[in-house]
Amino acid sequence: MFLCILFFCSLTVTGARTAKADPGSLASTYQPQLKIGVAVGESLWSDSERATRILCEREYNSSTPENFLKWDAVQPEPGKFNWAAPDRWVQWGEQHQLQLVGHVLVWHQQTPDWVFRDDSAAPRGRDSLHALLRNHIATVVGRYRGRIDIWDVVNEAIEDDGSRRDSPWLQILGDNYVADAFQLAHQADPTARLLYNDYNVWMPEKRAGIIRLLQEVRSSGAPVHGIGMQGHWGLHYPTVEELQSTLKSFSELNFEIHITELDITVLPDPSSIPTADIASHFDYNETMDPYQEGLPPELSDQLATRYEQLFKVFLEFPEVVRVTFWGATDKLSWRNDFPISGRTDHPLLFDRAGQPKKAYKALLRLRQ
Ligand code: XIL
């Protein structure tokens, strides 16, 4: 019996090691400098996405849930928690030795109305909302204490002009809610790395606002370990210079830098100001959806060059410790529905059939 257990354990350990040592993979190519992550949804465990799951196990060594740890998914009603999807993801991640990133504890989106309004639909008072926040963080972070390595604690609390976002969190709890959330997350798991996550971090005014906020959190005594730059970018923005100066300013302040949600849209932008605010929406028209039949070779080359250019910059900064792609394959990307629904985008490293694109090969070549 004992020998059997020993044999089984050694098989499991060896199996996992072999998977991570896969010499051709993205993860092994960039270790030890960068973890390479992937956002996943519950569909990863459906029969039709079995090949994608195997792809994720082979190519990545970090993972983030795309939606199932957001408040509306994990606690849709007061005190009713949905653990099935996150439990399965945590077990899967441990089995494949993935670094696990929890997304997200405090956000103004994908948060049920009852969080901000009481039974009679009146806005909650400060104490009532604070109690909900405390319980949510303690319950969710506490359940995976020592198992989820990194948390996106607060998402998108700063506007593009650098001011504080006027969300119900700010309106009801006041300026200190960000520091409070970090303190609560730290109490629930003192070993977790805690991040502030946002889009358009490369815009100078927004970046300055984020830095002011993180300095405030730091001086309150709550630990904030790093910045999560979402990375929903395009072929031409941010420029190399904009990215370099952003990474430089966070590295000088000793923040870890995580690129948390990378994807590069190749589609025309319906607005002159880029955004990843999920509230933005534009109507569909065919001219905005030019690559329904596939990515033309010249764009495929451009995307490869763009990814190569970005990774060269990431590698210049030892403070950049992780790059997570927001989805495994083009078929699964939220970009097909944002900011216009029903388009065919090609923003990731693997195409709709799960085949590696030129961009994938370029990223492997960059380190050879
Ligand atoms: C997106 C998901 O990818 C979509 O499936 C969902 O419908 C909306 O949210 N910034 C974030 C992510 O922090 O949580 C968002 O994810 C994309 C923008």
CSV table of C-alpha atoms and ligand atoms in Angstrom, one decimal:
chain,number,residue,atom,x,y,z
A,1,MET,CA,0.0,0.0,0.0
A,2,PHE,CA,2.7,2.4,1.1
A,3,LEU,CA,4.8,1.6,-2.0
A,4,CYS,CA,1.7,2.2,-4.2
A,5,ILE,CA,1.2,5.7,-2.7
A,6,LEU,CA,4.8,6.5,-3.1
A,7,PHE,CA,4.7,5.4,-6.8
A,8,PHE,CA,1.6,7.4,-7.4
A,9,CYS,CA,3.1,10.5,-5.8
A,10,SER,CA,6.3,10.3,-7.8
A,11,LEU,CA,4.3,9.9,-11.0
A,12,THR,CA,2.2,13.0,-10.2
A,13,VAL,CA,5.3,15.1,-9.4
A,14,THR,CA,7.3,13.9,-12.4
A,15,GLY,CA,4.3,14.4,-14.7
A,16,ALA,CA,3.9,18.0,-13.5
A,17,ARG,CA,7.6,18.8,-13.8
A,18,THR,CA,7.7,17.4,-17.3
A,19,ALA,CA,4.8,19.6,-18.3
A,20,LYS,CA,6.5,22.8,-17.0
A,21,ALA,CA,9.9,21.9,-18.4
A,22,ASP,CA,8.3,21.6,-21.9
A,23,PRO,CA,11.2,23.2,-23.7
A,24,GLY,CA,9.2,24.8,-26.5
A,25,SER,CA,6.6,26.5,-24.4
A,26,LEU,CA,6.1,30.2,-23.7
A,27,ALA,CA,6.3,29.7,-20.0
A,28,SER,CA,9.7,27.9,-20.2
A,29,THR,CA,11.0,30.4,-22.7
A,30,TYR,CA,10.5,33.3,-20.4
A,31,GLN,CA,11.4,31.8,-17.0
A,32,PRO,CA,12.7,32.8,-14.6
A,33,GLN,CA,12.3,36.4,-15.5
A,34,LEU,CA,8.6,36.5,-16.4
A,35,LYS,CA,5.6,34.4,-15.5
A,36,ILE,CA,3.4,34.0,-18.6
A,37,GLY,CA,-0.3,33.9,-17.7
A,38,VAL,CA,-3.7,33.2,-19.3
A,39,ALA,CA,-7.2,34.3,-18.4
A,40,VAL,CA,-9.6,31.5,-18.4
A,41,GLY,CA,-13.4,31.0,-18.2
A,42,GLU,CA,-15.6,28.1,-17.1
A,43,SER,CA,-15.8,27.0,-20.7
A,44,LEU,CA,-12.2,25.7,-20.4
A,45,TRP,CA,-13.7,22.7,-18.6
A,46,SER,CA,-16.3,21.9,-21.4
A,47,ASP,CA,-15.6,19.1,-23.8
A,48,SER,CA,-15.4,21.4,-26.7
A,49,GLU,CA,-12.5,23.4,-25.1
A,50,ARG,CA,-10.5,20.3,-24.0
A,51,ALA,CA,-7.7,21.1,-26.5
A,52,THR,CA,-7.6,24.7,-25.2
A,53,ARG,CA,-7.2,23.4,-21.7
A,54,ILE,CA,-4.2,21.2,-22.8
A,55,LEU,CA,-2.8,24.2,-24.6
A,56,CYS,CA,-3.0,26.3,-21.4
A,57,GLU,CA,-1.4,23.6,-19.3
A,58,ARG,CA,1.5,23.4,-21.8
A,59,GLU,CA,2.1,27.1,-22.6
A,60,TYR,CA,1.4,29.1,-19.4
A,61,ASN,CA,2.6,29.1,-15.8
A,62,SER,CA,0.1,31.6,-14.4
A,63,SER,CA,-3.7,31.9,-14.6
A,64,THR,CA,-6.4,34.4,-13.9
A,65,PRO,CA,-10.2,33.8,-13.9
A,66,GLU,CA,-11.8,36.0,-16.6
A,67,ASN,CA,-15.1,36.4,-14.7
A,68,PHE,CA,-15.8,33.7,-12.1
A,69,LEU,CA,-14.2,35.5,-9.1
A,70,LYS,CA,-15.9,38.8,-9.8
A,71,TRP,CA,-18.4,39.8,-7.1
A,72,ASP,CA,-21.5,39.1,-9.3
A,73,ALA,CA,-20.3,35.6,-10.0
A,74,VAL,CA,-18.9,34.6,-6.6
A,75,GLN,CA,-21.5,36.3,-4.4
A,76,PRO,CA,-24.5,37.0,-6.5
A,77,GLU,CA,-26.9,37.3,-3.5
A,78,PRO,CA,-26.0,38.3,0.0
A,79,GLY,CA,-24.2,35.5,1.7
A,80,LYS,CA,-24.7,33.0,-1.2
A,81,PHE,CA,-21.3,32.1,-2.6
A,82,ASN,CA,-20.6,30.1,-5.8
A,83,TRP,CA,-17.5,28.1,-5.2
A,84,ALA,CA,-17.7,25.5,-7.9
A,85,ALA,CA,-15.9,27.3,-10.7
A,86,PRO,CA,-13.1,28.9,-8.5
A,87,ASP,CA,-12.6,25.6,-6.6
A,88,ARG,CA,-12.1,23.7,-9.8
A,89,TRP,CA,-9.7,26.4,-11.2
A,90,VAL,CA,-7.6,26.4,-8.0
A,91,GLN,CA,-7.3,22.6,-8.0
A,92,TRP,CA,-6.4,22.7,-11.7
A,93,GLY,CA,-3.8,25.4,-11.1
A,94,GLU,CA,-2.2,23.5,-8.2
A,95,GLN,CA,-2.1,20.3,-10.2
A,96,HIS,CA,-0.3,22.1,-13.0
A,97,GLN,CA,1.9,24.3,-10.8
A,98,LEU,CA,0.4,27.5,-12.0
A,99,GLN,CA,0.8,30.8,-10.2
A,100,LEU,CA,-2.8,31.8,-9.4
A,101,VAL,CA,-4.1,35.4,-9.7
A,102,GLY,CA,-7.5,36.3,-8.1
A,103,HIS,CA,-9.5,38.9,-10.1
A,104,VAL,CA,-11.1,41.0,-8.6
A,105,LEU,CA,-12.2,42.1,-5.1
A,106,VAL,CA,-13.4,45.7,-5.5
A,107,TRP,CA,-14.7,47.1,-8.8
A,108,HIS,CA,-17.6,49.4,-9.8
A,109,GLN,CA,-18.5,46.9,-12.6
A,110,GLN,CA,-19.9,43.3,-12.4
A,111,THR,CA,-21.0,44.0,-8.8
A,112,PRO,CA,-24.6,43.3,-7.9
A,113,ASP,CA,-26.9,46.3,-7.1
A,114,TRP,CA,-27.7,44.9,-3.7
A,115,VAL,CA,-24.1,45.7,-2.7
A,116,PHE,CA,-24.8,49.4,-3.0
A,117,ARG,CA,-28.5,49.5,-2.3
A,118,ASP,CA,-30.5,48.1,0.6
A,119,ASP,CA,-33.8,46.1,0.5
A,120,SER,CA,-35.8,49.2,-0.2
A,121,ALA,CA,-33.4,50.2,-3.0
A,122,ALA,CA,-32.0,53.2,-1.0
A,123,PRO,CA,-28.3,53.7,-1.1
A,124,ARG,CA,-26.5,51.9,1.7
A,125,GLY,CA,-24.9,53.8,4.5
A,126,ARG,CA,-21.2,53.7,5.2
A,127,ASP,CA,-21.2,51.1,7.9
A,128,SER,CA,-23.5,48.7,6.0
A,129,LEU,CA,-21.4,48.8,2.8
A,130,HIS,CA,-18.2,48.5,4.8
A,131,ALA,CA,-19.5,45.4,6.6
A,132,LEU,CA,-20.3,43.8,3.2
A,133,LEU,CA,-16.8,44.7,1.9
A,134,ARG,CA,-15.2,43.2,5.0
A,135,ASN,CA,-17.2,40.0,4.8
A,136,HIS,CA,-16.7,39.6,1.0
A,137,ILE,CA,-12.9,40.0,1.2
A,138,ALA,CA,-12.5,37.9,4.3
A,139,THR,CA,-14.6,35.1,2.9
A,140,VAL,CA,-13.2,35.0,-0.7
A,141,VAL,CA,-9.6,35.7,0.1
A,142,GLY,CA,-9.7,33.6,3.2
A,143,ARG,CA,-11.1,30.5,1.4
A,144,TYR,CA,-8.0,30.4,-0.8
A,145,ARG,CA,-5.5,31.6,1.7
A,146,GLY,CA,-2.0,30.4,0.8
A,147,ARG,CA,-3.3,29.0,-2.5
A,148,ILE,CA,-4.2,32.1,-4.6
A,149,ASP,CA,-0.8,33.8,-4.9
A,150,ILE,CA,-1.8,37.3,-6.1
A,151,TRP,CA,-5.0,39.4,-5.8
A,152,ASP,CA,-6.2,42.3,-8.0
A,153,VAL,CA,-7.6,44.1,-4.9
A,154,VAL,CA,-9.0,47.2,-6.5
A,155,ASN,CA,-9.8,47.7,-10.2
A,156,GLU,CA,-10.2,51.0,-12.1
A,157,ALA,CA,-10.6,53.5,-9.2
A,158,ILE,CA,-9.0,56.3,-11.3
A,159,GLU,CA,-10.3,58.2,-14.3
A,160,ASP,CA,-8.3,59.0,-17.4
A,161,ASP,CA,-7.7,62.5,-16.2
A,162,GLY,CA,-6.2,61.2,-12.9
A,163,SER,CA,-9.1,62.0,-10.6
A,164,ARG,CA,-10.8,59.5,-8.4
A,165,ARG,CA,-13.6,57.6,-10.1
A,166,ASP,CA,-16.9,58.8,-8.7
A,167,SER,CA,-18.2,55.2,-8.1
A,168,PRO,CA,-20.6,54.1,-5.4
A,169,TRP,CA,-17.6,52.8,-3.5
A,170,LEU,CA,-16.2,56.4,-3.3
A,171,GLN,CA,-19.6,58.0,-2.8
A,172,ILE,CA,-20.5,55.8,0.2
A,173,LEU,CA,-17.2,54.9,1.8
A,174,GLY,CA,-15.1,58.0,1.0
A,175,ASP,CA,-11.4,58.2,-0.1
A,176,ASN,CA,-10.2,55.6,2.3
A,177,TYR,CA,-11.9,52.6,0.7
A,178,VAL,CA,-8.9,51.7,-1.4
A,179,ALA,CA,-6.5,51.5,1.5
A,180,ASP,CA,-9.2,49.6,3.6
A,181,ALA,CA,-9.6,47.0,0.8
A,182,PHE,CA,-5.8,46.4,0.8
A,183,GLN,CA,-5.7,46.1,4.5
A,184,LEU,CA,-8.6,43.7,4.6
A,185,ALA,CA,-7.0,41.6,1.8
A,186,HIS,CA,-3.8,41.5,3.7
A,187,GLN,CA,-5.5,40.4,6.9
A,188,ALA,CA,-7.3,37.6,5.1
A,189,ASP,CA,-4.0,36.3,3.5
A,190,PRO,CA,-0.8,37.9,4.7
A,191,THR,CA,1.2,36.0,2.1
A,192,ALA,CA,-0.6,37.1,-1.0
A,193,ARG,CA,0.8,39.8,-3.3
A,194,LEU,CA,-1.7,42.6,-3.6
A,195,LEU,CA,-2.1,44.7,-6.8
A,196,TYR,CA,-4.0,47.8,-7.9
A,197,ASN,CA,-5.2,47.1,-11.5
A,198,ASP,CA,-6.3,49.6,-14.2
A,199,TYR,CA,-6.4,50.3,-18.0
A,200,ASN,CA,-4.7,53.2,-19.8
A,201,VAL,CA,-2.0,53.4,-17.1
A,202,TRP,CA,0.4,54.7,-19.8
A,203,MET,CA,-1.6,57.9,-20.1
A,204,PRO,CA,0.5,60.5,-18.2
A,205,GLU,CA,-2.4,62.1,-16.2
A,206,LYS,CA,-3.9,58.8,-15.3
A,207,ARG,CA,-0.6,57.4,-14.3
A,208,ALA,CA,0.1,60.4,-12.0
A,209,GLY,CA,-3.3,59.9,-10.4
A,210,ILE,CA,-2.6,56.2,-9.8
A,211,ILE,CA,0.8,56.9,-8.3
A,212,ARG,CA,-0.8,59.4,-5.9
A,213,LEU,CA,-3.4,56.8,-4.9
A,214,LEU,CA,-0.8,54.1,-4.4
A,215,GLN,CA,1.4,56.4,-2.3
A,216,GLU,CA,-1.6,57.2,-0.2
A,217,VAL,CA,-2.3,53.5,0.4
A,218,ARG,CA,1.4,52.9,1.2
A,219,SER,CA,1.5,55.8,3.7
A,220,SER,CA,-1.7,54.4,5.4
A,221,GLY,CA,0.4,51.4,6.3
A,222,ALA,CA,-1.6,49.0,4.1
A,223,PRO,CA,0.6,46.8,1.8
A,224,VAL,CA,0.2,47.4,-2.0
A,225,HIS,CA,2.9,45.4,-3.7
A,226,GLY,CA,2.4,46.4,-7.3
A,227,ILE,CA,0.6,47.8,-10.3
A,228,GLY,CA,-1.4,45.7,-12.7
A,229,MET,CA,-1.4,47.3,-16.1
A,230,GLN,CA,-4.3,45.7,-18.0
A,231,GLY,CA,-2.8,46.0,-21.5
A,232,HIS,CA,-5.9,46.1,-23.7
A,233,TRP,CA,-3.8,47.8,-26.4
A,234,GLY,CA,-3.7,48.3,-30.1
A,235,LEU,CA,-1.1,48.0,-32.9
A,236,HIS,CA,0.0,51.6,-32.4
A,237,TYR,CA,-0.7,52.5,-28.8
A,238,PRO,CA,0.9,52.8,-26.4
A,239,THR,CA,4.1,53.8,-28.1
A,240,VAL,CA,7.4,52.2,-27.0
A,241,GLU,CA,8.3,55.6,-25.3
A,242,GLU,CA,5.0,55.8,-23.5
A,243,LEU,CA,5.4,52.3,-22.2
A,244,GLN,CA,9.0,52.7,-21.2
A,245,SER,CA,8.3,55.9,-19.3
A,246,THR,CA,5.4,54.3,-17.5
A,247,LEU,CA,7.4,51.2,-16.5
A,248,LYS,CA,10.2,53.4,-15.4
A,249,SER,CA,8.0,55.5,-13.1
A,250,PHE,CA,6.6,52.5,-11.3
A,251,SER,CA,10.0,50.8,-11.1
A,252,GLU,CA,11.5,53.9,-9.5
A,253,LEU,CA,8.9,53.7,-6.8
A,254,ASN,CA,9.7,50.0,-6.1
A,255,PHE,CA,6.4,48.6,-7.3
A,256,GLU,CA,6.2,45.2,-8.9
A,257,ILE,CA,4.7,45.5,-12.4
A,258,HIS,CA,2.3,43.0,-13.7
A,259,ILE,CA,0.9,43.2,-17.3
A,260,THR,CA,-2.4,41.7,-16.3
A,261,GLU,CA,-4.8,41.5,-19.3
A,262,LEU,CA,-2.7,41.7,-22.5
A,263,ASP,CA,-4.4,41.6,-25.9
A,264,ILE,CA,-3.8,43.7,-29.1
A,265,THR,CA,-6.8,44.5,-31.1
A,266,VAL,CA,-6.2,44.6,-34.9
A,267,LEU,CA,-9.6,46.1,-35.6
A,268,PRO,CA,-10.5,49.7,-36.4
A,269,ASP,CA,-11.1,51.8,-33.3
A,270,PRO,CA,-14.6,53.4,-33.2
A,271,SER,CA,-13.3,56.1,-30.9
A,272,SER,CA,-10.3,58.4,-31.0
A,273,ILE,CA,-9.6,57.8,-27.3
A,274,PRO,CA,-8.7,54.2,-26.4
A,275,THR,CA,-10.5,52.7,-23.4
A,276,ALA,CA,-11.1,49.4,-21.8
A,277,ASP,CA,-14.1,50.7,-19.8
A,278,ILE,CA,-16.5,47.9,-20.2
A,279,ALA,CA,-19.4,50.4,-20.2
A,280,SER,CA,-18.2,51.8,-23.7
A,281,HIS,CA,-20.3,50.5,-26.6
A,282,PHE,CA,-20.6,51.3,-30.3
A,283,ASP,CA,-23.0,50.0,-32.9
A,284,TYR,CA,-21.9,47.3,-35.3
A,285,ASN,CA,-21.2,48.0,-39.0
A,286,GLU,CA,-19.4,45.9,-41.6
A,287,THR,CA,-16.6,48.4,-42.2
A,288,MET,CA,-15.6,48.1,-38.5
A,289,ASP,CA,-15.3,44.3,-39.0
A,290,PRO,CA,-12.8,43.8,-41.9
A,291,TYR,CA,-11.2,40.5,-41.0
A,292,GLN,CA,-14.1,38.0,-40.7
A,293,GLU,CA,-12.4,35.6,-43.1
A,294,GLY,CA,-9.1,35.6,-41.3
A,295,LEU,CA,-6.1,37.8,-40.6
A,296,PRO,CA,-4.3,38.9,-43.8
A,297,PRO,CA,-0.6,38.0,-43.9
A,298,GLU,CA,0.6,41.7,-43.6
A,299,LEU,CA,-1.5,42.1,-40.4
A,300,SER,CA,-0.3,38.9,-39.0
A,301,ASP,CA,3.3,40.2,-39.5
A,302,GLN,CA,2.4,43.5,-37.9
A,303,LEU,CA,0.9,41.8,-34.9
A,304,ALA,CA,4.0,39.6,-34.5
A,305,THR,CA,6.3,42.7,-34.7
A,306,ARG,CA,4.1,44.5,-32.2
A,307,TYR,CA,4.2,41.6,-29.6
A,308,GLU,CA,7.9,41.4,-30.1
A,309,GLN,CA,8.4,45.1,-29.6
A,310,LEU,CA,6.3,45.0,-26.4
A,311,PHE,CA,8.1,42.0,-24.9
A,312,LYS,CA,11.5,43.6,-25.6
A,313,VAL,CA,10.4,46.6,-23.5
A,314,PHE,CA,9.0,44.3,-20.7
A,315,LEU,CA,12.4,42.5,-20.6
A,316,GLU,CA,14.2,45.8,-20.1
A,317,PHE,CA,12.6,46.1,-16.6
A,318,PRO,CA,13.3,43.5,-13.9
A,319,GLU,CA,10.3,44.9,-12.1
A,320,VAL,CA,8.0,43.4,-14.7
A,321,VAL,CA,7.4,40.0,-13.3
A,322,ARG,CA,4.4,38.7,-15.2
A,323,VAL,CA,2.6,39.0,-18.5
A,324,THR,CA,-0.9,37.6,-18.6
A,325,PHE,CA,-2.9,37.3,-21.9
A,326,TRP,CA,-6.6,38.0,-21.6
A,327,GLY,CA,-7.7,34.7,-23.2
A,328,ALA,CA,-6.0,31.7,-24.7
A,329,THR,CA,-7.3,31.8,-28.3
A,330,ASP,CA,-8.9,34.4,-30.6
A,331,LYS,CA,-12.2,32.6,-30.4
A,332,LEU,CA,-12.4,33.1,-26.7
A,333,SER,CA,-11.3,36.8,-26.6
A,334,TRP,CA,-13.7,39.4,-25.2
A,335,ARG,CA,-12.4,41.7,-27.9
A,336,ASN,CA,-14.8,40.1,-30.3
A,337,ASP,CA,-17.5,41.9,-28.3
A,338,PHE,CA,-15.8,45.0,-27.0
A,339,PRO,CA,-16.3,47.8,-27.7
A,340,ILE,CA,-18.6,46.6,-30.6
A,341,SER,CA,-20.3,43.3,-30.3
A,342,GLY,CA,-20.2,40.6,-32.9
A,343,ARG,CA,-16.9,41.4,-34.6
A,344,THR,CA,-14.0,39.0,-35.5
A,345,ASP,CA,-10.8,40.1,-33.8
A,346,HIS,CA,-7.4,38.4,-33.8
A,347,PRO,CA,-5.7,39.8,-30.7
A,348,LEU,CA,-4.0,36.8,-29.1
A,349,LEU,CA,-1.2,34.3,-29.8
A,350,PHE,CA,-3.4,31.4,-30.9
A,351,ASP,CA,-6.0,31.6,-33.7
A,352,ARG,CA,-9.6,30.4,-33.6
A,353,ALA,CA,-8.6,26.8,-34.1
A,354,GLY,CA,-6.0,27.0,-31.3
A,355,GLN,CA,-3.1,27.1,-33.8
A,356,PRO,CA,0.0,29.2,-32.9
A,357,LYS,CA,0.2,32.5,-34.9
A,358,LYS,CA,3.3,34.3,-36.2
A,359,ALA,CA,3.1,36.4,-33.0
A,360,TYR,CA,3.6,33.2,-30.9
A,361,LYS,CA,6.6,32.1,-32.9
A,362,ALA,CA,8.1,35.6,-32.8
A,363,LEU,CA,7.9,35.6,-28.9
A,364,LEU,CA,9.7,32.2,-28.8
A,365,ARG,CA,12.3,33.4,-31.2
A,366,LEU,CA,13.0,36.6,-29.2
A,367,ARG,CA,14.6,34.5,-26.4
A,368,GLN,CA,16.6,32.0,-28.6
B,1,XIL,C1,-14.2,41.4,-19.2
B,1,XIL,C2,-14.4,40.0,-19.6
B,1,XIL,O1,-13.3,39.6,-20.4
B,1,XIL,C3,-15.7,39.8,-20.3
B,1,XIL,O2,-16.0,38.4,-20.5
B,1,XIL,C4,-16.8,40.4,-19.5
B,1,XIL,O3,-18.0,40.4,-20.2
B,1,XIL,C5,-16.5,41.9,-19.1
B,1,XIL,O4,-15.2,41.9,-18.5
B,1,XIL,N1,-11.0,45.0,-17.5
B,1,XIL,C6,-11.0,44.0,-16.6
B,1,XIL,C7,-11.6,42.7,-16.9
B,1,XIL,O5,-10.5,44.2,-15.5
B,1,XIL,O6,-12.3,42.1,-15.8
B,1,XIL,C8,-12.6,42.8,-18.1
B,1,XIL,O7,-13.0,41.5,-18.4
B,1,XIL,C9,-12.0,43.6,-19.2
B,1,XIL,C10,-11.6,45.0,-18.8
